Amino acid sequence: MTDDAGNIYFPDTGNNRIRKLTPIITPAVTTITLPVVTTTTPVTTTALTGMALTCPIGSSNSYSISTFAGNGNSGNTDGPAAQSSFSNPHVIVEDSVGNFYVADSVAANIRKIDPAGNVTTIISGYTASALLIDKTNKNDTLYVVDYGNGLLKKYNGSAANITAQNATFIIIASNASTASTGYTPGAVLNANLHAWGGIVIDGAGNIYMTDNNQIRKLTPPSGTNSSYTLTTIAGTAQAGFADGPCATARFNGPEGMVISASGNIYIADKNNHIIRKIDLANKGCAVSTIAGTPNTAGYSGDCGVALSAKFNSPTGVTIGNNNIYIADAGNNVIRYMQWSSQIISTIAGPVTAAGSTPISGYTENNGQAIGAQFNNPWRIVVDTSGNVYVTDAGNSRVRKLTFLGVK
């Protein structure tokens, strides 16, 4: 006879016993291979019930590393990328024709790195805390958060054509109470914007910004509405951690952000040490944590589920090939979350034991990304070939991780 659990009971008359057969169920195994290398032996983690996850760390590198621009000396020298100098570069964005734009915070200017490897200063005179390139219809409009002056500026013409001689802009949002020269009609005044860290734009032209532990939305003029409209879509001014409905969710020092093709926003919630998602694609608005352990700084979790990992002050996040890349600034590493499996891994940075903070510094480790060193990697962007560009702020360089393929 059998019971409801599938156990079988039968009399063993020759041995004067009643015997029980208990079934052993072996779950189906799915092997997921990530393009990551960090040690010398494969590691298998049973992270989800019924699924064995294999992280091929150490057999080979999937990324090489090089210096994309900057000679490591703090300065403001234009010219060939290898001879150029930066001063604490923080933000990096790319346009649709292969130019990169870097906000050089100490030098208070914006630099362009063209496809030929030349660095030029295109805007100077103020500290930019965030940059945005609107690639809609390949217009490549440049937006700049002028943090020191409390302004959001929109530059005229395509970003690729901006030079130090012709850079002109309109102001679309300001902390000032009255408009003056340079303000567009309908600009938002008394915006009360502070600590701007990240900025993105959706296909309808709505701009989203991280600001004072909140996510703000700037809606452009449309139809009978001739003015920009500024609203708060998520978070309260009070720092903290809470997932759930956008109106009651809490952030703590949100920094870089990225918007997906479906319209969802992903944010590096720096002081909560996690990556958050704002779901705008479905009805309503909800905030959830997709990676990291809230309120817990650390370095662990590679080859495991992202929600069990630990970060240390992540500041940059981007999407490439439908996966998530993270600048884990406090750990001086670049992390990768495979979208399909939600598995986290390190793709660049020092080799260290889980739980130990990787040491900052500068080395390119003979071109191998695993084992190289960073010093406060702040923002990150991925090109269409899967190459990763990082502002290595403390080393006054822009680094490039070249994708070598899954090995």
mmCIF file with all atom_site columns, C-alpha atoms in Angstrom, residues 235-397:
data_model
loop_
_atom_site.group_PDB
_atom_site.id
_atom_site.type_symbol
_atom_site.label_atom_id
_atom_site.label_alt_id
_atom_site.label_comp_id
_atom_site.label_asym_id
_atom_site.label_entity_id
_atom_site.label_seq_id
_atom_site.pdbx_PDB_ins_code
_atom_site.Cartn_x
_atom_site.Cartn_y
_atom_site.Cartn_z
_atom_site.occupancy
_atom_site.B_iso_or_equiv
_atom_site.pdbx_formal_charge
_atom_site.auth_seq_id
_atom_site.auth_comp_id
_atom_site.auth_asym_id
_atom_site.auth_atom_id
_atom_site.pdbx_PDB_model_num
ATOM 1   C CA . GLY A 1 235 ? 9.962  58.154 -2.299  1.00 0.00 ? 235 GLY A CA 1
ATOM 2   C CA . THR A 1 236 ? 9.669  60.652 0.508   1.00 0.00 ? 236 THR A CA 1
ATOM 3   C CA . ALA A 1 237 ? 12.179 63.294 1.528   1.00 0.00 ? 237 ALA A CA 1
ATOM 4   C CA . GLN A 1 238 ? 13.022 61.170 4.549   1.00 0.00 ? 238 GLN A CA 1
ATOM 5   C CA . ALA A 1 239 ? 15.894 58.731 4.053   1.00 0.00 ? 239 ALA A CA 1
ATOM 6   C CA . GLY A 1 240 ? 15.211 55.086 4.755   1.00 0.00 ? 240 GLY A CA 1
ATOM 7   C CA . PHE A 1 241 ? 14.295 51.775 3.201   1.00 0.00 ? 241 PHE A CA 1
ATOM 8   C CA . ALA A 1 242 ? 10.845 50.577 2.211   1.00 0.00 ? 242 ALA A CA 1
ATOM 9   C CA . ASP A 1 243 ? 9.605  48.690 -0.821  1.00 0.00 ? 243 ASP A CA 1
ATOM 10  C CA . GLY A 1 244 ? 6.001  48.793 -1.944  1.00 0.00 ? 244 GLY A CA 1
ATOM 11  C CA . PRO A 1 245 ? 3.759  51.490 -3.418  1.00 0.00 ? 245 PRO A CA 1
ATOM 12  C CA . CYS A 1 246 ? 5.749  54.402 -4.838  1.00 0.00 ? 246 CYS A CA 1
ATOM 13  C CA . ALA A 1 247 ? 4.119  56.940 -2.542  1.00 0.00 ? 247 ALA A CA 1
ATOM 14  C CA . THR A 1 248 ? 5.364  55.225 0.619   1.00 0.00 ? 248 THR A CA 1
ATOM 15  C CA . ALA A 1 249 ? 8.633  53.738 -0.666  1.00 0.00 ? 249 ALA A CA 1
ATOM 16  C CA . ARG A 1 250 ? 11.871 55.088 0.779   1.00 0.00 ? 250 ARG A CA 1
ATOM 17  C CA . PHE A 1 251 ? 15.343 55.560 -0.663  1.00 0.00 ? 251 PHE A CA 1
ATOM 18  C CA . ASN A 1 252 ? 18.627 56.559 0.926   1.00 0.00 ? 252 ASN A CA 1
ATOM 19  C CA . GLY A 1 253 ? 20.985 58.464 -1.336  1.00 0.00 ? 253 GLY A CA 1
ATOM 20  C CA . PRO A 1 254 ? 19.808 57.224 -4.760  1.00 0.00 ? 254 PRO A CA 1
ATOM 21  C CA . GLU A 1 255 ? 22.482 57.769 -7.409  1.00 0.00 ? 255 GLU A CA 1
ATOM 22  C CA . GLY A 1 256 ? 22.760 56.462 -10.977 1.00 0.00 ? 256 GLY A CA 1
ATOM 23  C CA . MET A 1 257 ? 19.723 55.195 -12.813 1.00 0.00 ? 257 MET A CA 1
ATOM 24  C CA . VAL A 1 258 ? 18.729 53.604 -16.111 1.00 0.00 ? 258 VAL A CA 1
ATOM 25  C CA . ILE A 1 259 ? 15.418 53.118 -17.893 1.00 0.00 ? 259 ILE A CA 1
ATOM 26  C CA . SER A 1 260 ? 14.547 49.903 -19.725 1.00 0.00 ? 260 SER A CA 1
ATOM 27  C CA . ALA A 1 261 ? 12.875 49.560 -23.104 1.00 0.00 ? 261 ALA A CA 1
ATOM 28  C CA . SER A 1 262 ? 9.637  48.707 -21.293 1.00 0.00 ? 262 SER A CA 1
ATOM 29  C CA . GLY A 1 263 ? 9.792  51.905 -19.248 1.00 0.00 ? 263 GLY A CA 1
ATOM 30  C CA . ASN A 1 264 ? 10.858 50.527 -15.865 1.00 0.00 ? 264 ASN A CA 1
ATOM 31  C CA . ILE A 1 265 ? 13.529 52.434 -13.935 1.00 0.00 ? 265 ILE A CA 1
ATOM 32  C CA . TYR A 1 266 ? 16.466 50.842 -12.122 1.00 0.00 ? 266 TYR A CA 1
ATOM 33  C CA . ILE A 1 267 ? 18.343 52.802 -9.460  1.00 0.00 ? 267 ILE A CA 1
ATOM 34  C CA . ALA A 1 268 ? 21.569 52.379 -7.510  1.00 0.00 ? 268 ALA A CA 1
ATOM 35  C CA . ASP A 1 269 ? 20.313 53.112 -3.989  1.00 0.00 ? 269 ASP A CA 1
ATOM 36  C CA . LYS A 1 270 ? 23.738 53.990 -2.630  1.00 0.00 ? 270 LYS A CA 1
ATOM 37  C CA . ASN A 1 271 ? 23.276 54.256 1.118   1.00 0.00 ? 271 ASN A CA 1
ATOM 38  C CA . ASN A 1 272 ? 20.876 51.313 1.259   1.00 0.00 ? 272 ASN A CA 1
ATOM 39  C CA . HIS A 1 273 ? 23.531 49.259 -0.628  1.00 0.00 ? 273 HIS A CA 1
ATOM 40  C CA . ILE A 1 274 ? 20.993 47.821 -3.064  1.00 0.00 ? 274 ILE A CA 1
ATOM 41  C CA . ILE A 1 275 ? 19.581 48.076 -6.597  1.00 0.00 ? 275 ILE A CA 1
ATOM 42  C CA . ARG A 1 276 ? 15.930 49.117 -6.821  1.00 0.00 ? 276 ARG A CA 1
ATOM 43  C CA . LYS A 1 277 ? 13.288 48.871 -9.526  1.00 0.00 ? 277 LYS A CA 1
ATOM 44  C CA . ILE A 1 278 ? 10.398 51.261 -10.128 1.00 0.00 ? 278 ILE A CA 1
ATOM 45  C CA . ASP A 1 279 ? 7.733  49.410 -12.069 1.00 0.00 ? 279 ASP A CA 1
ATOM 46  C CA . LEU A 1 280 ? 6.075  51.932 -14.351 1.00 0.00 ? 280 LEU A CA 1
ATOM 47  C CA . ALA A 1 281 ? 5.246  49.508 -17.155 1.00 0.00 ? 281 ALA A CA 1
ATOM 48  C CA . ASN A 1 282 ? 2.263  48.001 -15.328 1.00 0.00 ? 282 ASN A CA 1
ATOM 49  C CA . LYS A 1 283 ? -0.738 49.771 -13.835 1.00 0.00 ? 283 LYS A CA 1
ATOM 50  C CA . GLY A 1 284 ? 0.132  51.703 -10.724 1.00 0.00 ? 284 GLY A CA 1
ATOM 51  C CA . CYS A 1 285 ? 3.642  52.376 -9.471  1.00 0.00 ? 285 CYS A CA 1
ATOM 52  C CA . ALA A 1 286 ? 5.631  50.059 -7.217  1.00 0.00 ? 286 ALA A CA 1
ATOM 53  C CA . VAL A 1 287 ? 9.194  49.912 -5.890  1.00 0.00 ? 287 VAL A CA 1
ATOM 54  C CA . SER A 1 288 ? 11.052 46.656 -5.292  1.00 0.00 ? 288 SER A CA 1
ATOM 55  C CA . THR A 1 289 ? 14.586 45.531 -4.514  1.00 0.00 ? 289 THR A CA 1
ATOM 56  C CA . ILE A 1 290 ? 16.187 43.393 -7.228  1.00 0.00 ? 290 ILE A CA 1
ATOM 57  C CA . ALA A 1 291 ? 19.743 43.001 -5.902  1.00 0.00 ? 291 ALA A CA 1
ATOM 58  C CA . GLY A 1 292 ? 21.562 43.372 -2.622  1.00 0.00 ? 292 GLY A CA 1
ATOM 59  C CA . THR A 1 293 ? 20.757 43.174 1.070   1.00 0.00 ? 293 THR A CA 1
ATOM 60  C CA . PRO A 1 294 ? 19.054 46.329 2.377   1.00 0.00 ? 294 PRO A CA 1
ATOM 61  C CA . ASN A 1 295 ? 20.993 48.407 4.901   1.00 0.00 ? 295 ASN A CA 1
ATOM 62  C CA . THR A 1 296 ? 23.903 45.958 4.847   1.00 0.00 ? 296 THR A CA 1
ATOM 63  C CA . ALA A 1 297 ? 27.206 46.907 3.249   1.00 0.00 ? 297 ALA A CA 1
ATOM 64  C CA . GLY A 1 298 ? 29.565 44.107 2.255   1.00 0.00 ? 298 GLY A CA 1
ATOM 65  C CA . TYR A 1 299 ? 31.033 42.121 -0.593  1.00 0.00 ? 299 TYR A CA 1
ATOM 66  C CA . SER A 1 300 ? 29.570 38.677 -1.147  1.00 0.00 ? 300 SER A CA 1
ATOM 67  C CA . GLY A 1 301 ? 27.090 36.705 -3.175  1.00 0.00 ? 301 GLY A CA 1
ATOM 68  C CA . ASP A 1 302 ? 28.909 35.988 -6.434  1.00 0.00 ? 302 ASP A CA 1
ATOM 69  C CA . CYS A 1 303 ? 27.425 32.971 -8.208  1.00 0.00 ? 303 CYS A CA 1
ATOM 70  C CA . GLY A 1 304 ? 24.297 33.273 -6.106  1.00 0.00 ? 304 GLY A CA 1
ATOM 71  C CA . VAL A 1 305 ? 20.923 34.924 -6.352  1.00 0.00 ? 305 VAL A CA 1
ATOM 72  C CA . ALA A 1 306 ? 21.250 38.710 -6.507  1.00 0.00 ? 306 ALA A CA 1
ATOM 73  C CA . LEU A 1 307 ? 18.896 39.300 -3.572  1.00 0.00 ? 307 LEU A CA 1
ATOM 74  C CA . SER A 1 308 ? 21.318 37.438 -1.315  1.00 0.00 ? 308 SER A CA 1
ATOM 75  C CA . ALA A 1 309 ? 24.357 39.409 -2.484  1.00 0.00 ? 309 ALA A CA 1
ATOM 76  C CA . LYS A 1 310 ? 25.949 42.331 -0.677  1.00 0.00 ? 310 LYS A CA 1
ATOM 77  C CA . PHE A 1 311 ? 27.114 45.618 -2.174  1.00 0.00 ? 311 PHE A CA 1
ATOM 78  C CA . ASN A 1 312 ? 28.981 48.543 -0.714  1.00 0.00 ? 312 ASN A CA 1
ATOM 79  C CA . SER A 1 313 ? 27.605 51.910 -1.847  1.00 0.00 ? 313 SER A CA 1
ATOM 80  C CA . PRO A 1 314 ? 26.700 51.115 -5.471  1.00 0.00 ? 314 PRO A CA 1
ATOM 81  C CA . THR A 1 315 ? 26.574 54.318 -7.506  1.00 0.00 ? 315 THR A CA 1
ATOM 82  C CA . GLY A 1 316 ? 26.100 53.304 -11.139 1.00 0.00 ? 316 GLY A CA 1
ATOM 83  C CA . VAL A 1 317 ? 23.737 50.960 -12.944 1.00 0.00 ? 317 VAL A CA 1
ATOM 84  C CA . THR A 1 318 ? 23.090 50.339 -16.619 1.00 0.00 ? 318 THR A CA 1
ATOM 85  C CA . ILE A 1 319 ? 21.502 47.795 -18.945 1.00 0.00 ? 319 ILE A CA 1
ATOM 86  C CA . GLY A 1 320 ? 23.415 45.996 -21.679 1.00 0.00 ? 320 GLY A CA 1
ATOM 87  C CA . ASN A 1 321 ? 22.302 42.995 -23.713 1.00 0.00 ? 321 ASN A CA 1
ATOM 88  C CA . ASN A 1 322 ? 19.269 42.806 -21.404 1.00 0.00 ? 322 ASN A CA 1
ATOM 89  C CA . ASN A 1 323 ? 21.465 42.298 -18.346 1.00 0.00 ? 323 ASN A CA 1
ATOM 90  C CA . ILE A 1 324 ? 22.294 44.638 -15.466 1.00 0.00 ? 324 ILE A CA 1
ATOM 91  C CA . TYR A 1 325 ? 25.772 46.078 -14.858 1.00 0.00 ? 325 TYR A CA 1
ATOM 92  C CA . ILE A 1 326 ? 26.588 47.748 -11.544 1.00 0.00 ? 326 ILE A CA 1
ATOM 93  C CA . ALA A 1 327 ? 29.403 50.036 -10.409 1.00 0.00 ? 327 ALA A CA 1
ATOM 94  C CA . ASP A 1 328 ? 29.916 48.763 -6.851  1.00 0.00 ? 328 ASP A CA 1
ATOM 95  C CA . ALA A 1 329 ? 31.905 51.836 -5.826  1.00 0.00 ? 329 ALA A CA 1
ATOM 96  C CA . GLY A 1 330 ? 32.625 51.007 -2.202  1.00 0.00 ? 330 GLY A CA 1
ATOM 97  C CA . ASN A 1 331 ? 33.915 47.576 -3.176  1.00 0.00 ? 331 ASN A CA 1
ATOM 98  C CA . ASN A 1 332 ? 35.927 48.907 -6.154  1.00 0.00 ? 332 ASN A CA 1
ATOM 99  C CA . VAL A 1 333 ? 34.484 46.266 -8.480  1.00 0.00 ? 333 VAL A CA 1
ATOM 100 C CA . ILE A 1 334 ? 32.091 45.976 -11.405 1.00 0.00 ? 334 ILE A CA 1
ATOM 101 C CA . ARG A 1 335 ? 29.244 43.515 -10.886 1.00 0.00 ? 335 ARG A CA 1
ATOM 102 C CA . TYR A 1 336 ? 26.958 41.792 -13.401 1.00 0.00 ? 336 TYR A CA 1
ATOM 103 C CA . MET A 1 337 ? 23.453 40.450 -12.899 1.00 0.00 ? 337 MET A CA 1
ATOM 104 C CA . GLN A 1 338 ? 22.219 37.980 -15.477 1.00 0.00 ? 338 GLN A CA 1
ATOM 105 C CA . TRP A 1 339 ? 18.612 38.876 -16.092 1.00 0.00 ? 339 TRP A CA 1
ATOM 106 C CA . SER A 1 340 ? 17.276 35.407 -16.855 1.00 0.00 ? 340 SER A CA 1
ATOM 107 C CA . SER A 1 341 ? 18.681 33.744 -13.738 1.00 0.00 ? 341 SER A CA 1
ATOM 108 C CA . GLN A 1 342 ? 19.016 36.725 -11.345 1.00 0.00 ? 342 GLN A CA 1
ATOM 109 C CA . ILE A 1 343 ? 22.559 35.524 -10.590 1.00 0.00 ? 343 ILE A CA 1
ATOM 110 C CA . ILE A 1 344 ? 25.187 38.071 -9.563  1.00 0.00 ? 344 ILE A CA 1
ATOM 111 C CA . SER A 1 345 ? 28.898 37.957 -10.334 1.00 0.00 ? 345 SER A CA 1
ATOM 112 C CA . THR A 1 346 ? 31.981 40.174 -10.479 1.00 0.00 ? 346 THR A CA 1
ATOM 113 C CA . ILE A 1 347 ? 33.380 40.910 -13.936 1.00 0.00 ? 347 ILE A CA 1
ATOM 114 C CA . ALA A 1 348 ? 36.194 43.325 -13.017 1.00 0.00 ? 348 ALA A CA 1
ATOM 115 C CA . GLY A 1 349 ? 38.153 44.211 -9.920  1.00 0.00 ? 349 GLY A CA 1
ATOM 116 C CA . PRO A 1 350 ? 40.495 42.662 -7.370  1.00 0.00 ? 350 PRO A CA 1
ATOM 117 C CA . VAL A 1 351 ? 40.248 39.010 -6.440  1.00 0.00 ? 351 VAL A CA 1
ATOM 118 C CA . THR A 1 352 ? 39.302 38.770 -2.774  1.00 0.00 ? 352 THR A CA 1
ATOM 119 C CA . ALA A 1 353 ? 37.556 36.416 -0.408  1.00 0.00 ? 353 ALA A CA 1
ATOM 120 C CA . ALA A 1 354 ? 33.828 36.847 0.056   1.00 0.00 ? 354 ALA A CA 1
ATOM 121 C CA . GLY A 1 355 ? 33.149 39.218 2.912   1.00 0.00 ? 355 GLY A CA 1
ATOM 122 C CA . SER A 1 356 ? 36.443 41.083 2.464   1.00 0.00 ? 356 SER A CA 1
ATOM 123 C CA . THR A 1 357 ? 36.389 44.549 0.921   1.00 0.00 ? 357 THR A CA 1
ATOM 124 C CA . PRO A 1 358 ? 38.484 44.627 -2.284  1.00 0.00 ? 358 PRO A CA 1
ATOM 125 C CA . ILE A 1 359 ? 41.428 46.993 -2.028  1.00 0.00 ? 359 ILE A CA 1
ATOM 126 C CA . SER A 1 360 ? 41.378 50.176 -4.085  1.00 0.00 ? 360 SER A CA 1
ATOM 127 C CA . GLY A 1 361 ? 44.293 51.058 -6.324  1.00 0.00 ? 361 GLY A CA 1
ATOM 128 C CA . TYR A 1 362 ? 45.314 51.083 -9.942  1.00 0.00 ? 362 TYR A CA 1
ATOM 129 C CA . THR A 1 363 ? 46.513 48.135 -11.968 1.00 0.00 ? 363 THR A CA 1
ATOM 130 C CA . GLU A 1 364 ? 45.441 46.656 -15.271 1.00 0.00 ? 364 GLU A CA 1
ATOM 131 C CA . ASN A 1 365 ? 46.627 43.168 -14.365 1.00 0.00 ? 365 ASN A CA 1
ATOM 132 C CA . ASN A 1 366 ? 48.190 42.520 -17.768 1.00 0.00 ? 366 ASN A CA 1
ATOM 133 C CA . GLY A 1 367 ? 44.888 43.319 -19.400 1.00 0.00 ? 367 GLY A CA 1
ATOM 134 C CA . GLN A 1 368 ? 42.748 40.891 -17.415 1.00 0.00 ? 368 GLN A CA 1
ATOM 135 C CA . ALA A 1 369 ? 39.714 42.524 -15.804 1.00 0.00 ? 369 ALA A CA 1
ATOM 136 C CA . ILE A 1 370 ? 39.555 40.093 -12.918 1.00 0.00 ? 370 ILE A CA 1
ATOM 137 C CA . GLY A 1 371 ? 42.484 41.067 -10.695 1.00 0.00 ? 371 GLY A CA 1
ATOM 138 C CA . ALA A 1 372 ? 42.643 44.667 -11.947 1.00 0.00 ? 372 ALA A CA 1
ATOM 139 C CA . GLN A 1 373 ? 42.107 47.494 -9.469  1.00 0.00 ? 373 GLN A CA 1
ATOM 140 C CA . PHE A 1 374 ? 39.798 50.515 -9.380  1.00 0.00 ? 374 PHE A CA 1
ATOM 141 C CA . ASN A 1 375 ? 39.556 53.486 -7.062  1.00 0.00 ? 375 ASN A CA 1
ATOM 142 C CA . ASN A 1 376 ? 35.931 54.497 -6.615  1.00 0.00 ? 376 ASN A CA 1
ATOM 143 C CA . PRO A 1 377 ? 34.339 53.390 -9.914  1.00 0.00 ? 377 PRO A CA 1
ATOM 144 C CA . TRP A 1 378 ? 31.330 55.694 -10.095 1.00 0.00 ? 378 TRP A CA 1
ATOM 145 C CA . ARG A 1 379 ? 29.300 55.425 -13.291 1.00 0.00 ? 379 ARG A CA 1
ATOM 146 C CA . ILE A 1 380 ? 29.037 52.853 -16.018 1.00 0.00 ? 380 ILE A CA 1
ATOM 147 C CA . VAL A 1 381 ? 27.745 52.534 -19.584 1.00 0.00 ? 381 VAL A CA 1
ATOM 148 C CA . VAL A 1 382 ? 27.644 49.615 -22.042 1.00 0.00 ? 382 VAL A CA 1
ATOM 149 C CA . ASP A 1 383 ? 27.938 49.979 -25.813 1.00 0.00 ? 383 ASP A CA 1
ATOM 150 C CA . THR A 1 384 ? 26.153 47.865 -28.419 1.00 0.00 ? 384 THR A CA 1
ATOM 151 C CA . SER A 1 385 ? 29.078 45.429 -28.617 1.00 0.00 ? 385 SER A CA 1
ATOM 152 C CA . GLY A 1 386 ? 28.905 44.655 -24.906 1.00 0.00 ? 386 GLY A CA 1
ATOM 153 C CA . ASN A 1 387 ? 31.977 46.694 -23.959 1.00 0.00 ? 387 ASN A CA 1
ATOM 154 C CA . VAL A 1 388 ? 31.743 48.429 -20.589 1.00 0.00 ? 388 VAL A CA 1
ATOM 155 C CA . TYR A 1 389 ? 33.024 51.952 -19.838 1.00 0.00 ? 389 TYR A CA 1
ATOM 156 C CA . VAL A 1 390 ? 33.627 53.052 -16.250 1.00 0.00 ? 390 VAL A CA 1
ATOM 157 C CA . THR A 1 391 ? 34.519 56.391 -14.700 1.00 0.00 ? 391 THR A CA 1
ATOM 158 C CA . ASP A 1 392 ? 37.328 55.417 -12.328 1.00 0.00 ? 392 ASP A CA 1
ATOM 159 C CA . ALA A 1 393 ? 37.022 58.621 -10.315 1.00 0.00 ? 393 ALA A CA 1
ATOM 160 C CA . GLY A 1 394 ? 39.806 58.115 -7.790  1.00 0.00 ? 394 GLY A CA 1
ATOM 161 C CA . ASN A 1 395 ? 42.281 57.177 -10.524 1.00 0.00 ? 395 ASN A CA 1
ATOM 162 C CA . SER A 1 396 ? 41.287 60.132 -12.786 1.00 0.00 ? 396 SER A CA 1
ATOM 163 C CA . ARG A 1 397 ? 40.707 57.738 -15.651 1.00 0.00 ? 397 ARG A CA 1
#
